């Protein structure tokens, strides 16, 4: 029931342009649109809604292959990874998806530029993080962060389920290494780095869940501590969105998790879509992936 | 291999040394006198959040000569973290009191909006900070500025385009309901830096790393140039000292600080905190849009020296300490 009520809500609040806003009646954005599409995929009554959303997504892809984050924004950003995920879900990797992957392959955090690496190597630059791994930024020309890196790694892994590519596999490995290298002292992940100046930063439940999704296929031993931290978060975190992401992560790892409660009409569309994806009979499997060969 | 200093700052925690150097300020620089005229800043003592905050906010608004009638007002609290046990967020009682006062003064509309820098789940953050419980019909008034509709503006900090939420662009008056806190990059975070929450995460990410690349002081100043119709109410009833703005410790300072000139308000807050505002980079850079010098600030209510409560500073910021007690 909780899944169906969420899917019904998503169908009710789809915008006329085919997309979803973060809240009903607001501008369409890539992020809620992709997650709503994934949540509705395979559901008979959602077929035409998903097709309309896909057409909108196609109109948002820029000539360089990137995706714009929403109706009003012109430049491509990290949401390109979501475009690739949606393309994988629709078996549309050729053309649209491939151009998105090409754009993602050209992006990396500014901290991994060779100038920074050289300066770090010779100790001209004191760094709190390992700058040798290339991750992904929120926007071109800025630093790599855990969330966009994890989502991109996940999207690229999904793409390799359809089509193996050595250079993509290599970037995926780097992305995984970046995520692993930035783990916090408490076992989970903060948004960017484990410390600022000499102070440790606490990890966040949502970032920890996304990092775990990006690291699917790594050894259980490597992920034992993060899984333990995630389990603690699941017990006591106050963020519904974080709990929804943790639920998806646990399901993808085959771990037992409690079904989300009944939908209570919260107008947060992104949250609703993520909760629907994480339902026991939801489409979390679209975010499940394995190790890269 | 050229690299500007500010390019180092946001490298996800790299370049700690560069960050440190970036915010020391060049204390020998001559700071401009600022715009013509003088600025009024009101300081009112509040022992606790049970005091009559609305009375004090009303007095502060009136003593600073702010016109409210008929305006669309956006209250912008500092809502940062799930941490109800400490003082990271603007207290709910201050927001509730401001809402009551701006309505009483005849505002056409009063909304509450915030776009937290790190956490996505703004409504649950608000729940944890007791905003939903304390502020009547909070959900109807609140806008998550990270995920609002947006439009582009031109000329922000030299960028071709910068996107801002419609709720902020459409407001006649933005009230920065900031928390009085130390900040491990900027020295202090007060009413000016609180405008970071007007930048939409849906476009710029969590955190809004673009601002780090523009430069934190540069971004603070650019936001305050972009949004000129502002008023500040700084919640210093209980502030945060030490490793702010998130991991610091509570500091009872017992004041509300208010004014139309956010530079003057923040400079005054710094003096109350025992921080030399002339060593805070963004305040120096904003000295053409507001008054930094105490000689150009008309203090209303309490005097700074009557309420000064030195905030503990992390080692890297020890030299920000204000040695001379100013009026």
Coordinates of C-alpha atoms in Angstrom, one line a residue:
Chain A
X1 CA 0.0 0.0 0.0
X2 CA 2.7 2.4 0.9
X3 CA 4.4 2.0 -2.5
X4 CA 1.1 2.4 -4.4
X5 CA 0.2 5.5 -2.6
X6 CA 3.5 7.0 -3.4
X7 CA 3.3 6.1 -7.1
X8 CA -0.2 7.5 -7.2
X9 CA 1.1 10.8 -5.7
X10 CA 3.9 10.9 -8.3
X11 CA 1.4 10.5 -11.1
X12 CA -0.8 13.2 -9.7
X13 CA 1.9 15.8 -9.4
X14 CA 3.6 15.4 -12.7
X15 CA 4.0 18.8 -14.5
X16 CA 2.5 19.5 -17.9
X17 CA 5.9 19.5 -19.5
X18 CA 6.4 15.9 -18.4
X19 CA 8.8 16.6 -15.6
X20 CA 8.6 16.8 -11.8
X21 CA 9.4 19.7 -9.6
X22 CA 10.9 19.3 -6.1
X23 CA 7.4 20.3 -4.9
X24 CA 4.0 20.1 -6.6
X25 CA 3.3 23.0 -9.0
X26 CA 6.9 24.1 -9.1
X27 CA 9.4 24.2 -12.0
X28 CA 10.6 20.8 -13.3
X29 CA 14.0 19.6 -12.3
X30 CA 16.2 16.8 -13.5
X31 CA 16.7 15.2 -10.1
X32 CA 13.1 14.6 -9.0
X33 CA 12.2 13.8 -12.6
X34 CA 14.7 11.0 -13.0
X35 CA 14.0 9.4 -9.6
X36 CA 10.2 9.7 -10.3
X37 CA 10.8 8.0 -13.7
X38 CA 12.8 5.2 -12.1
X39 CA 10.2 4.7 -9.3
X40 CA 7.4 4.5 -11.9
X41 CA 9.3 2.3 -14.4
X42 CA 7.5 -0.9 -15.1
X43 CA 4.3 0.2 -13.5
X44 CA 1.5 -0.1 -16.1
X45 CA -0.3 3.1 -15.2
X46 CA 3.0 5.0 -15.2
X47 CA 4.1 4.1 -18.7
X48 CA 2.9 7.3 -20.5
X49 CA 4.1 9.5 -17.6
X50 CA 7.6 8.0 -17.9
X51 CA 7.6 8.4 -21.7
X52 CA 6.6 12.1 -21.4
X53 CA 9.3 12.6 -18.8
X54 CA 11.9 11.0 -21.1
X55 CA 11.0 13.3 -23.9
X56 CA 11.5 16.3 -21.6
X57 CA 14.9 14.8 -20.5
X58 CA 15.9 14.5 -24.2
X59 CA 15.2 18.3 -24.6
X60 CA 17.4 19.1 -21.6
X61 CA 20.5 17.4 -23.0
X62 CA 22.9 20.0 -24.3
X63 CA 25.0 19.7 -27.5
X64 CA 28.1 18.7 -25.4
X65 CA 26.2 15.7 -24.0
X66 CA 25.6 17.1 -20.5
X67 CA 22.2 17.5 -18.9
X68 CA 20.8 20.7 -17.5
X69 CA 19.6 20.4 -13.9
X70 CA 16.2 22.0 -14.7
X71 CA 14.0 24.0 -16.9
X72 CA 15.5 27.4 -16.0
X73 CA 19.1 26.5 -15.9
X74 CA 21.3 26.4 -19.1
X75 CA 24.5 24.7 -18.1
X76 CA 25.1 21.0 -17.7
X77 CA 26.0 19.7 -14.2
X78 CA 26.4 16.5 -12.1
X79 CA 22.8 15.6 -13.0
X80 CA 24.2 14.3 -16.3
X81 CA 24.9 11.1 -14.2
X82 CA 21.2 10.9 -13.6
X83 CA 20.5 11.3 -17.3
X84 CA 22.8 8.3 -17.9
X85 CA 21.0 6.3 -15.2
X86 CA 17.7 7.1 -16.8
X87 CA 19.1 6.1 -20.2
X88 CA 20.3 2.8 -18.8
X89 CA 16.9 2.2 -17.4
X90 CA 15.3 2.7 -20.8
X91 CA 18.0 0.8 -22.7
X92 CA 18.9 4.1 -24.5
X93 CA 22.6 4.1 -24.1
X94 CA 23.3 4.6 -27.7
X95 CA 23.4 8.2 -28.8
X96 CA 21.9 10.0 -25.8
X97 CA 23.5 7.9 -23.1
X98 CA 26.8 7.7 -24.8
X99 CA 27.1 11.4 -25.2
X100 CA 26.3 11.8 -21.5
X101 CA 29.0 9.3 -20.6
X102 CA 31.4 11.1 -22.8
X103 CA 30.8 14.4 -21.0
X104 CA 31.1 12.7 -17.6
X105 CA 34.4 11.2 -18.7
X106 CA 35.8 14.7 -19.4
X107 CA 34.9 16.0 -15.9
X108 CA 36.9 15.7 -12.7
X109 CA 37.4 17.7 -9.5
X110 CA 39.8 20.6 -9.7
X111 CA 41.8 19.3 -6.8
X112 CA 43.0 16.4 -9.1
X113 CA 44.5 18.7 -11.7
X114 CA 48.1 17.9 -12.4
X115 CA 49.2 21.3 -11.1
X116 CA 47.7 20.5 -7.7
X117 CA 49.1 16.9 -7.7
X118 CA 52.6 18.2 -8.4
X119 CA 52.4 20.8 -5.7
X120 CA 51.0 18.3 -3.3
X121 CA 53.7 15.8 -4.2
X122 CA 56.5 18.3 -3.5
X123 CA 54.7 19.5 -0.3
X124 CA 54.1 23.0 -1.7
X125 CA 50.5 22.5 -0.9
X126 CA 49.3 21.0 2.4
X127 CA 46.3 18.8 1.7
X128 CA 43.9 16.9 3.9
X129 CA 42.8 14.6 1.1
X130 CA 44.4 12.4 -1.4
X131 CA 44.5 14.4 -4.7
X132 CA 45.5 11.5 -6.9
X133 CA 42.0 10.2 -7.5
X134 CA 39.7 11.9 -9.9
X135 CA 36.1 12.2 -8.7
X136 CA 33.2 14.3 -9.9
X137 CA 32.1 17.8 -9.0
X138 CA 28.7 19.3 -8.7
X139 CA 29.5 21.7 -11.5
X140 CA 32.3 21.8 -14.0
X141 CA 35.4 23.7 -12.7
X142 CA 34.9 23.0 -9.0
X143 CA 36.1 20.3 -6.6
X144 CA 34.9 16.6 -6.4
X145 CA 32.5 15.7 -3.6
X146 CA 31.2 12.4 -2.4
X147 CA 27.6 12.7 -3.6
X148 CA 28.2 13.6 -7.3
X149 CA 31.1 11.1 -7.4
X150 CA 29.0 8.3 -5.9
X151 CA 26.1 8.9 -8.3
X152 CA 28.4 9.1 -11.3
X153 CA 30.2 5.9 -10.3
X154 CA 26.9 4.2 -10.0
X155 CA 25.6 5.5 -13.3
X156 CA 28.8 4.4 -15.1
X157 CA 28.7 1.0 -13.5
X158 CA 25.1 0.6 -14.7
X159 CA 26.2 1.6 -18.2
X160 CA 28.9 -1.0 -18.2
X161 CA 26.3 -3.7 -17.5
X162 CA 25.1 -2.9 -21.0
X163 CA 28.5 -2.1 -22.6
X164 CA 31.9 -2.7 -21.3
X165 CA 34.4 0.1 -21.8
X166 CA 38.0 0.0 -20.4
X167 CA 38.4 3.7 -20.0
X168 CA 35.1 4.0 -18.2
X169 CA 36.1 1.1 -15.9
X170 CA 39.3 2.9 -15.1
X171 CA 37.5 6.1 -14.1
X172 CA 35.0 4.1 -12.0
X173 CA 37.9 2.6 -10.1
X174 CA 39.4 6.0 -9.5
X175 CA 36.0 7.3 -8.3
X176 CA 35.8 4.3 -5.9
X177 CA 39.3 5.0 -4.6
X178 CA 38.4 8.7 -4.1
X179 CA 35.3 7.7 -2.1
X180 CA 37.3 5.2 0.0
X181 CA 40.1 7.7 0.6
X182 CA 37.7 10.2 2.0
X183 CA 36.0 8.1 4.6
X184 CA 35.5 9.8 8.0
X185 CA 36.9 8.6 11.2
X186 CA 33.5 7.4 12.3
X187 CA 33.3 5.0 9.4
X188 CA 30.9 6.9 7.2
X189 CA 31.2 9.9 4.8
X190 CA 30.7 13.6 5.1
X191 CA 30.0 15.6 1.9
X192 CA 33.6 16.1 1.0
X193 CA 36.4 15.3 3.3
X194 CA 37.1 13.8 6.7
X195 CA 38.4 16.9 8.4
X196 CA 38.8 20.7 8.1
X197 CA 42.0 22.2 9.4
X198 CA 42.8 19.7 12.2
X199 CA 39.2 19.0 13.2
X200 CA 37.5 15.8 12.3
X201 CA 34.1 16.1 10.6
X202 CA 31.2 13.8 11.4
X203 CA 29.7 11.8 8.6
X204 CA 26.2 12.2 7.2
X205 CA 23.7 9.4 6.8
X206 CA 22.6 10.3 3.3
X207 CA 26.2 10.7 2.0
X208 CA 27.1 7.4 3.7
X209 CA 24.2 5.7 1.9
X210 CA 25.2 7.2 -1.4
X211 CA 28.8 6.3 -1.0
X212 CA 27.8 2.7 -0.2
X213 CA 25.7 2.6 -3.4
X214 CA 28.7 3.8 -5.4
X215 CA 30.9 1.2 -3.8
X216 CA 28.7 -1.8 -4.6
X217 CA 30.8 -4.7 -5.6
X218 CA 33.7 -3.9 -3.3
X219 CA 34.6 -6.5 -0.7
X220 CA 32.4 -7.0 2.3
X221 CA 35.5 -6.7 4.5
X222 CA 36.4 -3.3 3.0
X223 CA 32.9 -2.1 3.7
X224 CA 32.3 -3.6 7.1
X225 CA 32.9 -0.4 9.1
X226 CA 30.8 1.8 6.8
X227 CA 28.0 -0.7 6.9
X228 CA 28.1 -0.7 10.7
X229 CA 28.0 3.1 10.7
X230 CA 25.1 3.1 8.2
X231 CA 23.2 0.7 10.4
X232 CA 23.7 3.0 13.4
X233 CA 22.5 6.0 11.3
X234 CA 19.4 4.0 10.2
X235 CA 18.5 3.6 13.9
X236 CA 18.7 7.2 14.9
X237 CA 18.9 9.6 12.0
X238 CA 16.3 12.3 11.8
X239 CA 16.3 12.9 8.1
X240 CA 13.6 11.1 6.1
X241 CA 15.6 11.5 2.9
X242 CA 18.7 10.0 4.6
X243 CA 16.6 7.1 5.8
X244 CA 15.2 6.5 2.4
X245 CA 18.7 6.4 0.8
X246 CA 19.9 4.1 3.6
X247 CA 17.0 1.8 2.9
X248 CA 17.9 1.6 -0.8
X249 CA 21.6 1.0 0.1
X250 CA 20.7 -1.9 2.5
X251 CA 18.3 -3.5 -0.1
X252 CA 21.0 -3.3 -2.8
X253 CA 23.4 -5.0 -0.4
X254 CA 20.8 -7.7 0.4
X255 CA 20.4 -6.6 4.0
X256 CA 17.1 -6.7 5.9
X257 CA 15.4 -3.4 6.3
X258 CA 12.0 -2.2 7.6
X259 CA 9.5 -1.1 5.0
X260 CA 8.9 2.7 4.9
X261 CA 5.7 3.9 6.6
X262 CA 2.5 4.8 4.9
X263 CA 2.6 7.9 2.7
X264 CA 1.3 10.8 4.7
X265 CA 1.1 13.4 2.0
X266 CA 4.4 15.1 2.5
X267 CA 4.8 17.3 -0.6
X268 CA 8.5 16.6 -1.1
X269 CA 8.5 14.8 -4.5
X270 CA 12.1 13.8 -4.4
X271 CA 11.6 12.2 -1.0
X272 CA 8.5 10.4 -2.2
X273 CA 10.3 9.0 -5.3
X274 CA 13.3 7.8 -3.2
X275 CA 11.0 6.2 -0.7
X276 CA 9.1 4.5 -3.5
X277 CA 12.3 3.2 -5.0
X278 CA 13.3 1.8 -1.7
X279 CA 10.1 -0.2 -1.1
X280 CA 10.5 -4.0 -0.9
X281 CA 8.7 -4.3 -4.2
X282 CA 10.1 -1.0 -5.5
X283 CA 12.6 -0.4 -8.3
X284 CA 15.7 -0.1 -6.1
X285 CA 17.0 -2.9 -8.3
X286 CA 17.6 -0.2 -11.0
X287 CA 20.3 1.1 -8.7
X288 CA 21.8 -2.3 -7.8
X289 CA 25.0 -3.1 -9.5
X290 CA 28.0 -5.3 -9.0
X291 CA 31.8 -5.1 -9.2
X292 CA 33.5 -4.0 -12.3
X293 CA 35.5 -6.7 -13.9
Chain B
X1 CA 51.8 26.6 -12.9
X2 CA 49.9 29.7 -11.8
X3 CA 47.1 29.3 -9.4
X4 CA 45.3 32.0 -7.6
X5 CA 45.0 31.7 -3.8
X6 CA 41.3 31.4 -3.8
X7 CA 41.4 28.5 -6.2
X8 CA 42.9 26.5 -3.4
X9 CA 40.3 27.3 -0.9
X10 CA 37.6 24.9 -1.9
X11 CA 39.6 21.8 -2.7
X12 CA 37.4 19.8 -0.4
X13 CA 39.5 20.5 2.6
X14 CA 42.9 20.6 0.9
X15 CA 44.9 23.7 1.1
X16 CA 44.3 24.3 4.8
X17 CA 47.3 26.6 4.8
X18 CA 46.0 28.7 1.9
X19 CA 42.6 29.0 3.6
X20 CA 44.3 30.2 6.7
X21 CA 46.3 32.7 4.9
X22 CA 43.3 33.9 2.9
X23 CA 41.3 35.0 5.9
X24 CA 44.0 36.6 8.0
X25 CA 43.2 40.0 6.4
X26 CA 45.8 42.5 5.7
X27 CA 45.5 44.5 8.9
X28 CA 47.7 47.4 7.7
X29 CA 45.4 48.2 4.8
X30 CA 43.5 51.5 5.0
X31 CA 39.8 50.7 5.2
X32 CA 37.5 53.1 3.4
X33 CA 35.1 55.2 5.5
X34 CA 32.1 53.7 3.8
X35 CA 29.1 55.4 2.3
X36 CA 27.9 58.8 3.3
X37 CA 26.1 59.2 6.5
X38 CA 25.9 57.0 9.6
X39 CA 24.3 53.7 10.4
X40 CA 22.1 52.8 13.4
X41 CA 22.7 49.5 15.1
X42 CA 20.5 48.4 18.0
X43 CA 21.6 46.1 20.7
X44 CA 19.1 44.7 23.2
X45 CA 19.9 42.5 26.1
X46 CA 17.9 39.2 26.2
X47 CA 18.8 36.8 29.0
X48 CA 17.0 33.9 27.4
X49 CA 14.6 32.9 24.6
X50 CA 11.8 33.2 27.1
X51 CA 12.3 37.0 27.2
X52 CA 9.8 39.1 25.2
X53 CA 11.8 38.9 22.0
X54 CA 9.0 40.5 19.9
X55 CA 9.1 43.6 22.0
X56 CA 12.9 43.9 21.5
X57 CA 12.7 43.2 17.8
X58 CA 10.0 45.8 17.4
X59 CA 12.1 48.3 19.3
X60 CA 15.1 47.5 17.2
X61 CA 13.2 47.9 13.9
X62 CA 11.7 51.2 15.1
X63 CA 15.0 52.6 16.4
X64 CA 16.7 51.8 13.1
X65 CA 13.8 53.5 11.1
X66 CA 12.9 50.5 9.0
X67 CA 9.7 50.9 6.9
X68 CA 7.8 47.6 6.7
X69 CA 4.2 48.4 5.7
X70 CA 3.1 46.8 2.4
X71 CA 6.4 45.0 1.8
X72 CA 6.8 41.3 0.9
X73 CA 9.2 40.2 3.6
X74 CA 11.4 37.1 3.5
X75 CA 12.7 35.9 6.9
X76 CA 16.0 34.1 6.4
X77 CA 17.1 32.1 9.4
X78 CA 20.4 30.2 9.7
X79 CA 19.2 26.6 9.6
X80 CA 22.3 24.4 9.3
X81 CA 22.3 21.0 11.0
X82 CA 20.3 18.4 12.8
X83 CA 21.6 19.3 16.2
X84 CA 18.8 20.3 18.5
X85 CA 21.0 19.8 21.6
X86 CA 23.2 22.7 20.7
X87 CA 23.1 26.2 19.1
X88 CA 24.0 25.8 15.5
X89 CA 20.7 27.1 14.2
X90 CA 18.8 30.4 14.7
X91 CA 16.5 29.8 17.6
X92 CA 12.9 29.1 16.7
X93 CA 11.7 31.7 19.2
X94 CA 13.6 34.5 17.4
X95 CA 11.9 33.5 14.1
X96 CA 8.5 33.3 15.7
X97 CA 9.0 36.7 17.3
X98 CA 10.2 38.3 14.0
X99 CA 7.2 36.8 12.2
X100 CA 4.8 38.4 14.7
X101 CA 6.5 41.8 14.5
X102 CA 6.7 42.1 10.8
X103 CA 3.1 41.1 10.5
X104 CA 2.1 43.6 13.2
X105 CA 4.0 46.3 11.3
X106 CA 1.8 45.7 8.2
X107 CA 4.0 43.6 5.9
X108 CA 2.0 42.5 2.8
X109 CA 3.4 39.0 3.2
X110 CA 5.9 37.3 5.4
X111 CA 7.6 34.1 4.3
X112 CA 10.4 32.1 5.8
X113 CA 13.0 30.7 3.6
X114 CA 16.4 28.9 3.9
X115 CA 18.7 26.8 1.7
X116 CA 21.0 24.9 4.0
X117 CA 24.6 24.4 2.8
X118 CA 25.0 20.7 3.5
X119 CA 21.8 19.0 4.4
X120 CA 19.2 18.2 1.8
X121 CA 16.2 17.5 4.0
X122 CA 15.2 21.1 4.9
X123 CA 11.8 20.3 6.3
X124 CA 13.2 17.6 8.7
X125 CA 15.9 20.1 9.7
X126 CA 13.2 22.6 10.5
X127 CA 11.3 19.9 12.5
X128 CA 14.4 19.1 14.5
X129 CA 15.1 22.8 15.2
X130 CA 11.5 23.0 16.6
X131 CA 10.5 25.5 13.9
X132 CA 7.4 23.5 13.0
X133 CA 6.3 23.2 16.6
X134 CA 7.0 26.8 17.5
X135 CA 5.9 28.8 14.4
X136 CA 2.2 28.5 13.6
X137 CA 1.5 27.2 10.1
X138 CA 5.2 26.9 9.4
X139 CA 4.8 24.6 6.4
X140 CA 2.6 27.1 4.7
X141 CA 5.1 29.9 5.2
X142 CA 8.3 28.1 4.5
X143 CA 10.2 27.8 1.2
X144 CA 13.2 25.5 0.7
X145 CA 15.4 28.0 -1.1
X146 CA 17.6 25.1 -2.3
X147 CA 14.8 23.7 -4.3
X148 CA 12.7 26.8 -5.2
X149 CA 12.0 27.9 -8.8
X150 CA 15.0 30.0 -10.0
X151 CA 15.9 32.7 -12.5
X152 CA 19.3 33.9 -13.6
X153 CA 20.8 37.3 -12.8
X154 CA 23.7 38.8 -14.6
X155 CA 26.8 40.5 -13.2
X156 CA 27.1 38.6 -9.9
X157 CA 30.8 38.5 -8.8
X158 CA 31.9 38.6 -12.5
X159 CA 29.9 35.5 -13.4
X160 CA 28.0 35.6 -16.7
X161 CA 24.9 34.2 -14.9
X162 CA 24.0 33.3 -11.3
X163 CA 20.8 31.7 -10.4
X164 CA 18.7 32.7 -7.4
X165 CA 15.3 31.5 -6.0
X166 CA 12.2 33.4 -7.0
X167 CA 11.3 33.8 -3.4
X168 CA 14.4 35.8 -2.7
X169 CA 14.3 37.8 -6.0
X170 CA 10.7 38.7 -5.4
X171 CA 11.1 39.9 -1.8
X172 CA 11.0 43.6 -1.1
X173 CA 12.9 43.0 2.2
X174 CA 15.1 40.1 3.2
X175 CA 15.6 39.9 7.0
X176 CA 18.8 38.0 7.8
X177 CA 17.9 36.2 11.1
X178 CA 21.5 35.1 11.7
X179 CA 23.2 33.3 14.5
X180 CA 26.2 34.9 16.2
X181 CA 28.9 32.3 15.6
X182 CA 32.6 32.0 15.0
X183 CA 33.5 30.4 11.6
X184 CA 36.6 28.3 10.9
X185 CA 37.2 29.8 7.5
X186 CA 35.8 33.3 7.7
X187 CA 36.4 34.2 11.4
X188 CA 32.8 35.0 12.1
X189 CA 29.5 34.2 10.5
X190 CA 26.7 36.7 11.1
X191 CA 24.1 38.5 9.1
X192 CA 26.1 39.0 5.8
X193 CA 27.3 35.5 5.5
X194 CA 23.8 34.1 6.3
X195 CA 22.9 35.2 2.7
X196 CA 24.8 32.1 1.5
X197 CA 21.5 30.3 2.1
X198 CA 19.9 32.3 -0.8
X199 CA 22.0 30.3 -3.3
X200 CA 20.1 27.3 -4.6
X201 CA 21.6 23.9 -4.0
X202 CA 19.7 22.4 -6.8
X203 CA 21.9 24.4 -9.2
X204 CA 25.1 24.7 -7.2
X205 CA 25.2 21.5 -5.1
X206 CA 25.5 20.7 -1.4
X207 CA 27.7 22.5 -0.4
X208 CA 27.5 25.3 -2.8
X209 CA 31.0 24.8 -4.0
X210 CA 30.8 27.5 -6.7
X211 CA 30.8 30.1 -3.9
X212 CA 34.1 28.7 -2.6
X213 CA 35.6 29.1 -6.1
X214 CA 34.4 32.7 -6.3
X215 CA 36.0 33.0 -2.9
X216 CA 34.1 33.0 0.4
X217 CA 34.7 36.7 1.3
X218 CA 34.0 37.7 -2.4
X219 CA 30.8 35.7 -2.4
X220 CA 29.6 37.2 0.9
X221 CA 30.1 40.7 -0.4
X222 CA 28.6 39.9 -3.8
X223 CA 25.5 38.5 -2.2
X224 CA 25.2 41.6 -0.1
X225 CA 25.6 43.8 -3.2
X226 CA 23.0 41.7 -5.0
X227 CA 20.4 41.9 -2.2
X228 CA 20.4 45.4 -1.0
X229 CA 17.0 45.6 0.7
X230 CA 17.9 43.9 3.8
X231 CA 17.6 44.1 7.6
X232 CA 19.6 42.1 10.2
X233 CA 18.5 40.5 13.4
X234 CA 21.4 38.6 14.9
X235 CA 20.5 36.0 17.5
X236 CA 23.2 36.3 20.0
X237 CA 21.1 35.2 22.9
X238 CA 23.1 32.1 22.9
X239 CA 25.8 32.1 20.2
X240 CA 28.5 29.6 19.2
X241 CA 32.2 30.0 20.0
X242 CA 35.3 27.9 19.2
X243 CA 35.2 25.7 16.1
X244 CA 32.0 27.3 14.6
X245 CA 29.9 27.4 12.6
X246 CA 28.9 23.7 13.3
X247 CA 31.1 22.1 15.8
X248 CA 31.6 24.9 18.3
X249 CA 30.2 25.3 21.8
X250 CA 27.4 27.4 23.1
X251 CA 28.2 30.9 24.3
X252 CA 25.7 32.8 26.3
X253 CA 26.0 36.4 25.1
X254 CA 22.5 37.6 25.8
X255 CA 21.9 40.0 23.0
X256 CA 19.9 40.7 19.9
X257 CA 21.7 43.0 17.4
X258 CA 19.7 44.7 14.7
X259 CA 20.1 47.2 11.9
X260 CA 19.6 48.0 8.2
X261 CA 23.3 48.2 7.4
X262 CA 24.5 44.6 7.6
X263 CA 28.1 45.6 7.5
X264 CA 27.6 47.8 10.6
X265 CA 25.6 45.1 12.3
X266 CA 28.2 42.5 11.7
X267 CA 31.0 44.8 12.7
X268 CA 29.2 45.5 16.0
X269 CA 28.6 41.8 16.6
X270 CA 32.3 41.2 16.1
X271 CA 33.1 43.8 18.7
X272 CA 30.6 42.2 21.1
X273 CA 32.3 38.8 20.4
X274 CA 35.8 40.4 21.1
X275 CA 36.8 40.0 17.4
X276 CA 38.4 42.9 15.5
X277 CA 36.0 43.4 12.5
X278 CA 38.8 45.2 10.6
X279 CA 40.6 41.8 10.4
X280 CA 37.6 40.0 8.9
X281 CA 38.2 39.9 5.2
X282 CA 34.6 40.1 3.9
X283 CA 33.8 43.1 6.2
X284 CA 36.8 45.0 4.9
X285 CA 35.8 44.2 1.3
X286 CA 32.3 45.4 2.1
X287 CA 33.4 48.7 3.6
X288 CA 32.1 50.6 0.6
X289 CA 28.5 49.4 1.1
X290 CA 28.3 49.8 4.8
X291 CA 30.0 51.1 7.9
X292 CA 32.7 49.2 9.5
X293 CA 34.2 52.0 11.7
X294 CA 32.6 52.4 15.1
X295 CA 32.9 56.1 14.6
X296 CA 30.3 55.9 11.9
X297 CA 27.9 53.7 13.8
X298 CA 25.2 55.1 16.0
X299 CA 24.7 52.6 18.8
X300 CA 21.1 52.3 20.1
X301 CA 20.1 50.4 23.1
X302 CA 23.1 48.9 24.9
X303 CA 26.7 50.0 24.4
X304 CA 29.1 47.4 23.0
X305 CA 31.3 47.5 26.1
X306 CA 28.3 46.8 28.3
X307 CA 27.6 43.5 26.5
X308 CA 31.0 42.4 25.2
X309 CA 31.5 38.7 25.8
X310 CA 34.7 37.4 24.2
X311 CA 34.1 34.3 22.1
X312 CA 36.7 31.6 22.2
X313 CA 38.7 31.5 19.0
X314 CA 40.4 28.5 17.4
X315 CA 44.2 28.8 17.4
X316 CA 44.3 29.8 13.8
X317 CA 42.2 32.9 14.5
X318 CA 43.8 34.1 17.8
X319 CA 45.1 37.2 16.2
X320 CA 41.5 38.3 15.4
X321 CA 41.1 39.2 19.0
X322 CA 40.0 42.7 19.6
X323 CA 42.2 44.1 22.3
X324 CA 40.8 47.6 22.8
X325 CA 37.3 47.8 24.3
X326 CA 35.3 50.1 22.0
X327 CA 32.2 52.0 22.8

